[in-house]
Short mmCIF file of C-alpha atoms in Angstrom, two decimals:
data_model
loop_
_atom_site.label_atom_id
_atom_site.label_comp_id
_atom_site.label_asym_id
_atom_site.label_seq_id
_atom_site.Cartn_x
_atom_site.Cartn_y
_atom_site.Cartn_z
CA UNK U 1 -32.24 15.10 26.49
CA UNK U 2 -34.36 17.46 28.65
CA UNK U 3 -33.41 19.30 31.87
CA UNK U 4 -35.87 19.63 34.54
CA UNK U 5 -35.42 23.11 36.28
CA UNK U 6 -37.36 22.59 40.00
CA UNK U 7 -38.30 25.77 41.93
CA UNK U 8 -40.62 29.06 42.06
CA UNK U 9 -42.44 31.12 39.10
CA UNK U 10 -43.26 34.16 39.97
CA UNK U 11 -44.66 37.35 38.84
CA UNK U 12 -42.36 40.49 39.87
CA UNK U 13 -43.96 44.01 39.79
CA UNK U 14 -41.00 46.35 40.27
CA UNK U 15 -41.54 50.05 40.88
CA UNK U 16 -39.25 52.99 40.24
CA UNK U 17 -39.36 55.89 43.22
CA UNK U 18 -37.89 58.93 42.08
CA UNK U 19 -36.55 60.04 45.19
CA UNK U 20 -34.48 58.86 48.33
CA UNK U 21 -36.82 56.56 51.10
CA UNK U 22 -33.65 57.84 53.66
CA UNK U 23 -35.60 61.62 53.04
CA UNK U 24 -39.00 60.16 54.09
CA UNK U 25 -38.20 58.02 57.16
CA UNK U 26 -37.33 59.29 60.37
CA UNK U 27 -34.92 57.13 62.52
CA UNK U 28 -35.94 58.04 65.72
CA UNK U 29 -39.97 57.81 64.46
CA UNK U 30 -39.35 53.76 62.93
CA UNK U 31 -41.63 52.64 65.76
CA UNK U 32 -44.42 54.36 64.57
CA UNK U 33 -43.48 53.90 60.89
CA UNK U 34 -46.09 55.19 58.58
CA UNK U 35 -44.75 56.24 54.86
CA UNK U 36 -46.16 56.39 51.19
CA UNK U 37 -44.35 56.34 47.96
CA UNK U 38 -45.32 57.63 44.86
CA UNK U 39 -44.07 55.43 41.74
CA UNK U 40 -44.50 56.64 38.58
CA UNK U 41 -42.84 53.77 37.13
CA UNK U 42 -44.26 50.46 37.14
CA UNK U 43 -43.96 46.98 35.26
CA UNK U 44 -44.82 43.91 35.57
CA UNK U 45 -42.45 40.93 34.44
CA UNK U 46 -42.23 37.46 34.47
CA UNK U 47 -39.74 36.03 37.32
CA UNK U 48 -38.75 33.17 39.55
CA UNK U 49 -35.74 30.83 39.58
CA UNK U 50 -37.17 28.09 37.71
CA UNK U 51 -38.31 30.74 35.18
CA UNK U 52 -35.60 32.46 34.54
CA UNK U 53 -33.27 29.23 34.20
CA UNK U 54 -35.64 28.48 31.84
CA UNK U 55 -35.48 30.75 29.71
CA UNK U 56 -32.11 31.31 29.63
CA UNK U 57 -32.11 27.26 28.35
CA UNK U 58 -34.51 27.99 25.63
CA UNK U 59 -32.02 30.68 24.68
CA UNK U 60 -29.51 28.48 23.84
CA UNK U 61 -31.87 25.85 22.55
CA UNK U 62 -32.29 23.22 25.53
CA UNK U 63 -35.38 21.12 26.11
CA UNK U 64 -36.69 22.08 29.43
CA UNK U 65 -39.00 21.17 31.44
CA UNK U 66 -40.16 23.44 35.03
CA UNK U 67 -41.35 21.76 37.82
CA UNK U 68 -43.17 24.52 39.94
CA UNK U 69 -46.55 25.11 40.93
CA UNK U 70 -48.77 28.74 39.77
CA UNK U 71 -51.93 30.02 41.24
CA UNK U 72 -55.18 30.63 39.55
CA UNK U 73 -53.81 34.00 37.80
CA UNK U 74 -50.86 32.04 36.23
CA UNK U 75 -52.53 31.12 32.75
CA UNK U 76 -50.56 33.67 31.50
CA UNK U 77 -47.42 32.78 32.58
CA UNK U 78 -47.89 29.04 31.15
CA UNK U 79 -48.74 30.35 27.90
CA UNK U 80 -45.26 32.33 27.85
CA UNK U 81 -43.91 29.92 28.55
CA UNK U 82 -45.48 27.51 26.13
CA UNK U 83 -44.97 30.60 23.65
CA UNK U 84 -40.76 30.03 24.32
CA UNK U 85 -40.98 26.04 23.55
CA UNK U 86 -40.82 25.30 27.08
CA UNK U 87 -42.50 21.74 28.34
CA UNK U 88 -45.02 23.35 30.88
CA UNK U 89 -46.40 19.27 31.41
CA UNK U 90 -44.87 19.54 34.86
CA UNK U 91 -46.44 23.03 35.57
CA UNK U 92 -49.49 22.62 38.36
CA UNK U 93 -51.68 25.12 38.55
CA UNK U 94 -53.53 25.65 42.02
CA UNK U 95 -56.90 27.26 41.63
CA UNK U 96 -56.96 27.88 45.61
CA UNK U 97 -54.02 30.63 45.95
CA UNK U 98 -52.42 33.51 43.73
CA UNK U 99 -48.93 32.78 41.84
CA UNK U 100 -45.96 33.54 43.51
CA UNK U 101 -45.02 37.67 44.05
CA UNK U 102 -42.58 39.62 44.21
CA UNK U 103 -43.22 43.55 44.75
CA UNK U 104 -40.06 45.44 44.78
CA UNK U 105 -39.65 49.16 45.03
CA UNK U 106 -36.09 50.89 44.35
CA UNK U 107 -35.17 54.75 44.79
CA UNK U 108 -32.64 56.82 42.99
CA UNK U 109 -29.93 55.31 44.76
CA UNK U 110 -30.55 51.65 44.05
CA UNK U 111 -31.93 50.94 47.31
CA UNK U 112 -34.93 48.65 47.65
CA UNK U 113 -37.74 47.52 49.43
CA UNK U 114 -39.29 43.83 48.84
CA UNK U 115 -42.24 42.50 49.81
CA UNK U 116 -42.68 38.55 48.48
CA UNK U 117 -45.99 36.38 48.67
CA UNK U 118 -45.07 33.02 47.79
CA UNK U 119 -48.66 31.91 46.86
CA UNK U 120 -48.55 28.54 45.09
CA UNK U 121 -44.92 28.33 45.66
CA UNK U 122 -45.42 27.26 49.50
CA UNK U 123 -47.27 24.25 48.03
CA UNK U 124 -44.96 23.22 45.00
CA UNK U 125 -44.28 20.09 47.25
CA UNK U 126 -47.53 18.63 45.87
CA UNK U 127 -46.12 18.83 42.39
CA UNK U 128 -43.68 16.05 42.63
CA UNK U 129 -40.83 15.05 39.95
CA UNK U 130 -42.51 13.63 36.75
CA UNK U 131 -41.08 10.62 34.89
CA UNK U 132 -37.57 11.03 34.33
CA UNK U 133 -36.93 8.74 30.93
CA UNK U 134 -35.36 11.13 28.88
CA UNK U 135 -34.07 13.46 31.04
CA UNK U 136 -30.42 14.10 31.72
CA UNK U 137 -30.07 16.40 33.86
CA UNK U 138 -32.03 18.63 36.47
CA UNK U 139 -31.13 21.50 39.01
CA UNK U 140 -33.31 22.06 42.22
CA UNK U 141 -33.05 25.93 42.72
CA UNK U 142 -35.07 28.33 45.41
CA UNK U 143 -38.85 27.15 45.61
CA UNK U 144 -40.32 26.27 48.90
CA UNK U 145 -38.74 24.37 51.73
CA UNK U 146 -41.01 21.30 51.36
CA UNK U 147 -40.56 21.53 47.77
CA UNK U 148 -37.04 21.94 48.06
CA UNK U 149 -36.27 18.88 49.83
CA UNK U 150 -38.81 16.64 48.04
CA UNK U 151 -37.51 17.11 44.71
CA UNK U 152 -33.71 16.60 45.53
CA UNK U 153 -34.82 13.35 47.32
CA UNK U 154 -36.80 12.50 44.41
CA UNK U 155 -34.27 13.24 42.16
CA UNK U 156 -31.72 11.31 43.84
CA UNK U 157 -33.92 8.39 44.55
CA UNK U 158 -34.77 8.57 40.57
CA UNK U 159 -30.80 8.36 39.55
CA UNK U 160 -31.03 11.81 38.15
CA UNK U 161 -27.82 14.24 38.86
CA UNK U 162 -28.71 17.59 40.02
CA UNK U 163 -27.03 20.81 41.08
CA UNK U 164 -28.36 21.98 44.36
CA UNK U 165 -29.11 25.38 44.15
CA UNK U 166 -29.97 27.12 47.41
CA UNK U 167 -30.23 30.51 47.03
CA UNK U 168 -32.55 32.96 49.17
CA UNK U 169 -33.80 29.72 50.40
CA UNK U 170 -30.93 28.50 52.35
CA UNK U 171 -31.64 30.00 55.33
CA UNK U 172 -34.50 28.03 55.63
CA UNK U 173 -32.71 24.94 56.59
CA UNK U 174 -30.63 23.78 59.17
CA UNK U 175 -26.91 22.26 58.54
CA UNK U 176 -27.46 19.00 59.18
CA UNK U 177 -30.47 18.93 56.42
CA UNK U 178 -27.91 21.19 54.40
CA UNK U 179 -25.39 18.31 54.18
CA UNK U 180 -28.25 15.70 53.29
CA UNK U 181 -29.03 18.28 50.35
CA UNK U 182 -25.80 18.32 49.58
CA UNK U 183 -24.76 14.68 49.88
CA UNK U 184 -28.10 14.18 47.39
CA UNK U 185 -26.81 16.48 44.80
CA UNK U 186 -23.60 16.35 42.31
CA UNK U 187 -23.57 19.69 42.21
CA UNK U 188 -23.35 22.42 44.05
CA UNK U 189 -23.92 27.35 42.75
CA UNK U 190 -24.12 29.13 44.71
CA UNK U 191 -22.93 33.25 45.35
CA UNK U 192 -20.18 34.44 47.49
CA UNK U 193 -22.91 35.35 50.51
CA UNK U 194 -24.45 32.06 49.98
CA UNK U 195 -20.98 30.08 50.10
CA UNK U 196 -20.23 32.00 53.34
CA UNK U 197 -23.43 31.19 55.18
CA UNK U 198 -23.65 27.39 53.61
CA UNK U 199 -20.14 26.73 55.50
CA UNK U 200 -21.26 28.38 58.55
CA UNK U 201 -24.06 26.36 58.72
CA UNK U 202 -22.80 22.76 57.92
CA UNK U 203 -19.78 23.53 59.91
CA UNK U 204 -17.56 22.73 57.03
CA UNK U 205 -15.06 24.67 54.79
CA UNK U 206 -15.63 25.15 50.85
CA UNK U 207 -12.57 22.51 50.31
CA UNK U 208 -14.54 19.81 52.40
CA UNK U 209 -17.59 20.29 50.87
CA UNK U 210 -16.38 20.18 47.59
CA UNK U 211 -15.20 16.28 48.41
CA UNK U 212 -18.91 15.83 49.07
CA UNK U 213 -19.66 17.13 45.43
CA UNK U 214 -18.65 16.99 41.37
CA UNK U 215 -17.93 20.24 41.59
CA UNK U 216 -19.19 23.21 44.08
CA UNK U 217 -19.47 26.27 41.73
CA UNK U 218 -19.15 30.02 43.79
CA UNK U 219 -20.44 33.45 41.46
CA UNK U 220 -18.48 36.73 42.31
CA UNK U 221 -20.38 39.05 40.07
CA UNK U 222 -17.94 40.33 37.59
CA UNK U 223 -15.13 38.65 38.85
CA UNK U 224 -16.03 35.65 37.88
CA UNK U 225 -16.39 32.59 40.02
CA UNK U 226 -14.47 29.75 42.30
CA UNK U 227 -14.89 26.23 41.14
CA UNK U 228 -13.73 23.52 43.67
CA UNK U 229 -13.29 20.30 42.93
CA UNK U 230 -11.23 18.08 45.39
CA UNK U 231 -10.80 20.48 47.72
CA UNK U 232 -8.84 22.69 45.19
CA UNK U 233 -9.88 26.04 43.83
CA UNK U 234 -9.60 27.50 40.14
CA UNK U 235 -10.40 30.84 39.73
CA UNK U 236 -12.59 31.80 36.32
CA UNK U 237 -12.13 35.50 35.76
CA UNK U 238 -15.79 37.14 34.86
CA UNK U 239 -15.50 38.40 30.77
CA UNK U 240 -16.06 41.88 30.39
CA UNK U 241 -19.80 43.19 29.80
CA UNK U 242 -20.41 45.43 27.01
CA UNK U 243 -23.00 47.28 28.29
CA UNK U 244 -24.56 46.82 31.73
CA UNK U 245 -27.99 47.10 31.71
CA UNK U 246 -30.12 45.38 34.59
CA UNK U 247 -28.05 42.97 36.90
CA UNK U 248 -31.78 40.85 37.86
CA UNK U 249 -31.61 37.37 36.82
CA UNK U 250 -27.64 37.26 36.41
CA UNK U 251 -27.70 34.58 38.40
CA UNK U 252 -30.04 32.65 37.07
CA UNK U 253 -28.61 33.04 33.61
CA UNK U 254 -25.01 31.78 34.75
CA UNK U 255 -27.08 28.29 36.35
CA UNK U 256 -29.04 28.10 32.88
CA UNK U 257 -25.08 28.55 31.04
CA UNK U 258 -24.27 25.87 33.84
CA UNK U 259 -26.84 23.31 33.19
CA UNK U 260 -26.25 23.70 29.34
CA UNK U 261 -22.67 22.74 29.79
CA UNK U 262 -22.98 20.11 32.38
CA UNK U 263 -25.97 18.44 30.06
CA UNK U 264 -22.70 18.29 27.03
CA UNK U 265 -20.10 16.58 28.99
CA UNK U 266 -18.69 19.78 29.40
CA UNK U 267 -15.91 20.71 32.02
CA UNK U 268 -17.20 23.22 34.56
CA UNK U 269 -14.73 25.94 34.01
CA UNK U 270 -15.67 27.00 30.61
CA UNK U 271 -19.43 27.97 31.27
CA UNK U 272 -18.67 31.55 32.60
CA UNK U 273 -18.26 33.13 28.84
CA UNK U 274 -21.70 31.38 27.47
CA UNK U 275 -23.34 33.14 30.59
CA UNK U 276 -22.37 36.34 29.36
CA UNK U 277 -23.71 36.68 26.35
CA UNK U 278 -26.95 36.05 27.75
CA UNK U 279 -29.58 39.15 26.67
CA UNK U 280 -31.63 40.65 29.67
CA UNK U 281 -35.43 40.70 30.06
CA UNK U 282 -37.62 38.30 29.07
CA UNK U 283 -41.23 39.57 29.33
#
């Protein structure tokens, strides 16, 4: 049965700056700020939610099917895709605007500067959700606002279960279109920051949202994560990494483990080992 993963692909072109941007800008000067960066490391990798759960799926040999929207440069990107076994039928490319970017810089001490052009992205709500025979499963994750709320209405108008995955887009909504989202979905991942600001929002605590849901799954890095159910929370402790190599994508990777147990009838609190044997880098 194949999952449909809703939300952004992107291209991410992350830089490595040798030094410390805290020795180049002057506090007192930031109205007037004016600064250049040399970066003599440089690569360009394929990113986005939908992407990256994705992959992670094909990893542990899921039928999967994006919906998301690229720009005139994505060819490329399909054909990795295609290249992995993934269903790109659902893939629209837009020959008016540039994929999805993200340009991140980080200096020695792990500090980082974004910027992100969401390109095609900002018009994935003209892709809507394809025929669902066959599919069992689907999680709406961070794509564009429009999109966002399209696709989980589709969804839940279509009978298909879903885990509503907000992310860096949650701050784009309001509570009371929050607690439609939520009300829409069966599921709910999100982080610890995420979890914090969701409640704020809606007004509600974890324990009553988690009425509203199958389960509302929260990620605490490498301790693990908080899945409530009824209003009652069970701690999963993280499993140890053997070797920590690039933390981007974690996330992703745990909603990819997610979906793959949820699609087998499985219970929610046995996912967290499957993430971790996910590999990193997929490019």
């Amino acid at each position: 049965m194949t999952i449909l993963v809703c939300g952004s692909l992107a291209f991410d072109t992350i830089m490595d700056f040798e030094g410390r941007f805290a020795d180049h800008i002057l506090p007192d000067q930031l109205h007037i700020l004016n600064v250049s960066f040399l970066v003599p490391g440089l690569r360009r990798e394929f990113g986005g939610c939908a992407g990256n759960i994705a992959y992670g799926l094909r990893l542990l040999g899921a039928p999967v099917r994006p919906v998301a929207a690229l720009g005139a440069d994505g060819e490329g990107y399909r054909e990795r895709l295609r290249a992995l076994g993934v269903d790109v039928s659902a893939v629209r490319v837009l020959a008016d605007t540039y994929t999805a970017q993200a340009m991140i810089m980080t200096d020695r001490d792990n500090n980082q500067i974004t910027a992100f052009h969401p390109g095609a992205m900002a018009q994935a709500h003209t892709n809507p959700i394809p025929a669902t025979d066959g599919v069992s499963i689907a999680i709406v994750s961070p794509d564009g606002k429009q999109a966002t709320w399209e696709h989980a209405e589709q969804l839940h108008a279509a009978g298909v279960p879903f885990v509503f995955d907000p992310g860096q887009g949650l701050p784009l909504f309001e509570g009371a279109e929050l607690l439609r989202l939520v009300e829409w979905a069966d599921w709910a991942a999100l982080n610890d920051y995420e979890a914090r600001l969701l409640c704020d929002r809606t007004g509600l605590t974890l324990a009553e949202l988690s009425h509203r849901l199958r389960a509302l799954v929260v990620t605490l890095g490498e301790h693990g994560c908080d899945v409530w159910q009824d209003g009652v929370c069970t701690r999963v402790p993280g499993v140890p990494a053997t070797a920590v190599v690039d933390p981007t994508g974690c996330g992703d990777a745990f909603r990819a483990a997610l979906l793959y147990g949820l699609a087998h009838g499985w219970p929610v609190m046995i996912v967290q080992p499957l993430f971790c044997k996910f590999p990193v880098g997929w490019s």
